[in-house]
Amino acid sequence: MKTMTCKQLGGPCDLAHHGDSADVIIKAQDAHLKDEVAGGDTTHESALKEMKGRWKNPLSGMGWYRKTKKEFAALPED
């Protein structure tokens, strides 16, 4: 199990996401951003927009994905 924060994933807050893989943490971040914006938190809007935009441009999206997976792999176990 490893931990990454919303900030480490490009968001504005220090909420910790825990998971056994980068994919689990990325999915948790996606859900977190959507929930925060749906709840009226405007500080997460730009991060949500970025997250959605990454997948519209597959090359840059994959660059972010690979970078995040590397960062996750380098983290110590909790």
Backbone as numpy.savetxt, mean C-alpha at the origin, in Angstrom:
# Nx Ny Nz CAx CAy CAz Cx Cy Cz
5.55 -13.29 9.54 4.70 -12.12 9.54 5.59 -10.88 9.54
5.25 -9.93 8.66 5.98 -8.68 8.58 4.99 -7.53 8.62
5.50 -6.33 8.83 4.64 -5.15 8.96 5.15 -4.04 8.04
4.20 -3.39 7.35 4.48 -2.17 6.59 3.38 -1.18 6.93
3.74 0.09 6.97 2.76 1.12 7.29 2.14 1.70 6.02
1.05 2.38 6.22 0.40 3.10 5.13 1.41 4.05 4.47
2.22 4.74 5.29 3.23 5.67 4.74 4.25 4.94 3.87
4.70 3.78 4.30 5.69 3.03 3.52 5.13 2.64 2.15
3.81 2.54 2.07 3.15 2.15 0.82 2.64 3.34 0.04
3.00 4.55 0.47 2.63 5.75 -0.27 1.45 6.52 0.30
0.93 6.08 1.43 -0.20 6.77 2.06 0.26 7.81 3.07
-0.71 8.48 3.70 -0.38 9.57 4.61 -0.30 9.24 6.10
-0.64 8.00 6.49 -0.72 7.74 7.93 0.20 6.58 8.35
0.23 6.34 9.64 1.12 5.32 10.20 0.41 4.01 10.54
-0.78 3.79 9.98 -1.48 2.54 10.25 -0.62 1.36 9.79
-0.47 0.37 10.66 0.37 -0.79 10.35 -0.47 -1.89 9.71
0.05 -2.42 8.62 -0.55 -3.59 7.95 0.39 -4.76 8.21
-0.18 -5.91 8.57 0.60 -7.10 8.87 0.24 -8.20 7.88
1.25 -8.96 7.45 0.97 -10.06 6.54 2.17 -10.94 6.32
1.90 -12.11 5.75 2.94 -13.07 5.44 3.54 -12.86 4.05
2.92 -11.96 3.27 3.45 -11.67 1.94 3.18 -10.21 1.59
3.93 -9.72 0.63 3.72 -8.34 0.17 2.32 -8.20 -0.42
1.84 -9.23 -1.09 0.52 -9.17 -1.71 -0.58 -8.96 -0.67
-0.47 -9.63 0.47 -1.45 -9.48 1.55 -1.45 -8.04 2.06
-0.27 -7.49 2.23 -0.15 -6.12 2.73 -0.64 -5.10 1.70
-0.35 -5.33 0.44 -0.82 -4.43 -0.62 -2.34 -4.44 -0.68
-2.95 -5.60 -0.55 -4.42 -5.69 -0.56 -5.00 -4.99 0.66
-4.35 -5.13 1.81 -4.80 -4.45 3.03 -4.72 -2.94 2.85
-3.64 -2.46 2.21 -3.49 -1.02 1.96 -4.58 -0.52 1.02
-4.86 -1.28 -0.02 -5.90 -0.90 -0.96 -7.24 -0.76 -0.23
-7.58 -1.74 0.60 -8.84 -1.70 1.36 -8.83 -0.52 2.34
-7.71 -0.30 2.99 -7.58 0.81 3.95 -7.83 2.15 3.25
-7.20 2.35 2.11 -7.38 3.61 1.38 -8.83 3.81 0.98
-9.45 2.77 0.46 -10.86 2.86 0.04 -11.76 3.17 1.23
-11.52 2.48 2.37 -12.34 2.70 3.56 -12.19 4.12 4.10
-10.96 4.61 4.14 -10.72 5.96 4.66 -11.40 7.01 3.79
-11.26 6.89 2.49 -11.87 7.87 1.58 -13.40 7.77 1.64
-13.92 6.55 1.70 -15.37 6.37 1.80 -15.91 6.97 3.10
-15.07 6.97 4.13 -15.46 7.55 5.41 -15.27 9.05 5.49
-14.82 9.66 4.40 -14.69 11.11 4.35 -13.30 11.66 4.64
-12.30 10.78 4.78 -10.94 11.22 5.06 -10.27 11.68 3.76
-10.13 12.97 3.61 -9.56 13.52 2.38 -8.04 13.36 2.29
-7.37 13.09 3.42 -5.91 12.95 3.39 -5.48 11.70 2.64
-6.37 10.74 2.48 -6.03 9.50 1.79 -6.43 9.52 0.30
-7.10 10.58 -0.14 -7.60 10.63 -1.52 -6.50 10.52 -2.56
-5.42 11.27 -2.37 -4.36 11.25 -3.39 -3.68 9.88 -3.44
-3.51 9.23 -2.30 -2.90 7.90 -2.29 -3.81 6.89 -2.97
-5.12 6.99 -2.76 -6.06 6.09 -3.42 -6.03 6.32 -4.93
-5.99 7.58 -5.33 -5.93 7.92 -6.76 -4.66 7.34 -7.39
-3.54 7.47 -6.67 -2.28 6.90 -7.15 -2.37 5.39 -7.28
-2.95 4.74 -6.26 -3.07 3.29 -6.27 -3.88 2.83 -7.48
-5.00 3.50 -7.72 -5.85 3.14 -8.87 -5.11 3.41 -10.18
-4.37 4.51 -10.24 -3.66 4.90 -11.45 -2.51 3.96 -11.82
-1.92 3.34 -10.81 -0.80 2.42 -11.08 -1.20 1.31 -12.02
-2.40 0.84 -11.88 -2.82 -0.32 -12.67 -3.34 0.08 -14.04
-3.52 1.39 -14.26 -3.89 1.86 -15.59 -2.65 1.93 -16.49
-1.48 2.06 -15.88 -0.22 2.07 -16.60 0.60 0.88 -16.09
0.45 -0.27 -16.74 1.06 -1.50 -16.23 2.58 -1.44 -16.03
3.30 -0.71 -16.85 4.76 -0.67 -16.68 5.17 0.03 -15.40
4.62 1.21 -15.14 4.97 1.90 -13.91 4.35 1.19 -12.70
3.17 0.61 -12.88 2.54 -0.14 -11.80 3.37 -1.33 -11.38
3.94 -2.03 -12.35 4.79 -3.18 -12.03 6.09 -2.73 -11.37
6.58 -1.57 -11.72 7.78 -1.03 -11.08 7.52 -0.80 -9.59
6.38 -0.19 -9.27 6.00 0.04 -7.88 5.82 -1.29 -7.16
5.16 -2.23 -7.82 4.91 -3.55 -7.24 6.22 -4.28 -6.91
7.14 -4.29 -7.85 8.44 -4.95 -7.62 9.21 -4.27 -6.49
9.20 -2.95 -6.48 9.88 -2.18 -5.42 9.28 -2.52 -4.05
7.98 -2.56 -3.97 7.30 -2.88 -2.71 7.61 -4.30 -2.27
7.64 -5.23 -3.21 7.97 -6.62 -2.86 9.40 -6.73 -2.33
10.32 -5.97 -2.92 11.71 -5.96 -2.44 11.80 -5.38 -1.04
11.10 -4.27 -0.82 11.09 -3.64 0.50 10.50 -4.59 1.54
9.44 -5.28 1.17 8.83 -6.25 2.08 9.83 -7.37 2.40
10.48 -7.90 1.39 11.44 -8.99 1.59 12.59 -8.59 2.51
12.97 -7.33 2.47 14.09 -6.84 3.28 13.72 -6.60 4.74
12.43 -6.55 5.03 11.99 -6.30 6.40 12.25 -7.50 7.31
12.52 -7.24 8.59 12.65 -8.34 9.54 11.28 -8.92 9.88
11.26 -10.14 10.30 10.02 -10.76 10.78 9.59 -10.05 12.06
8.29 -9.92 12.27 7.76 -9.30 13.50 8.03 -10.18 14.70
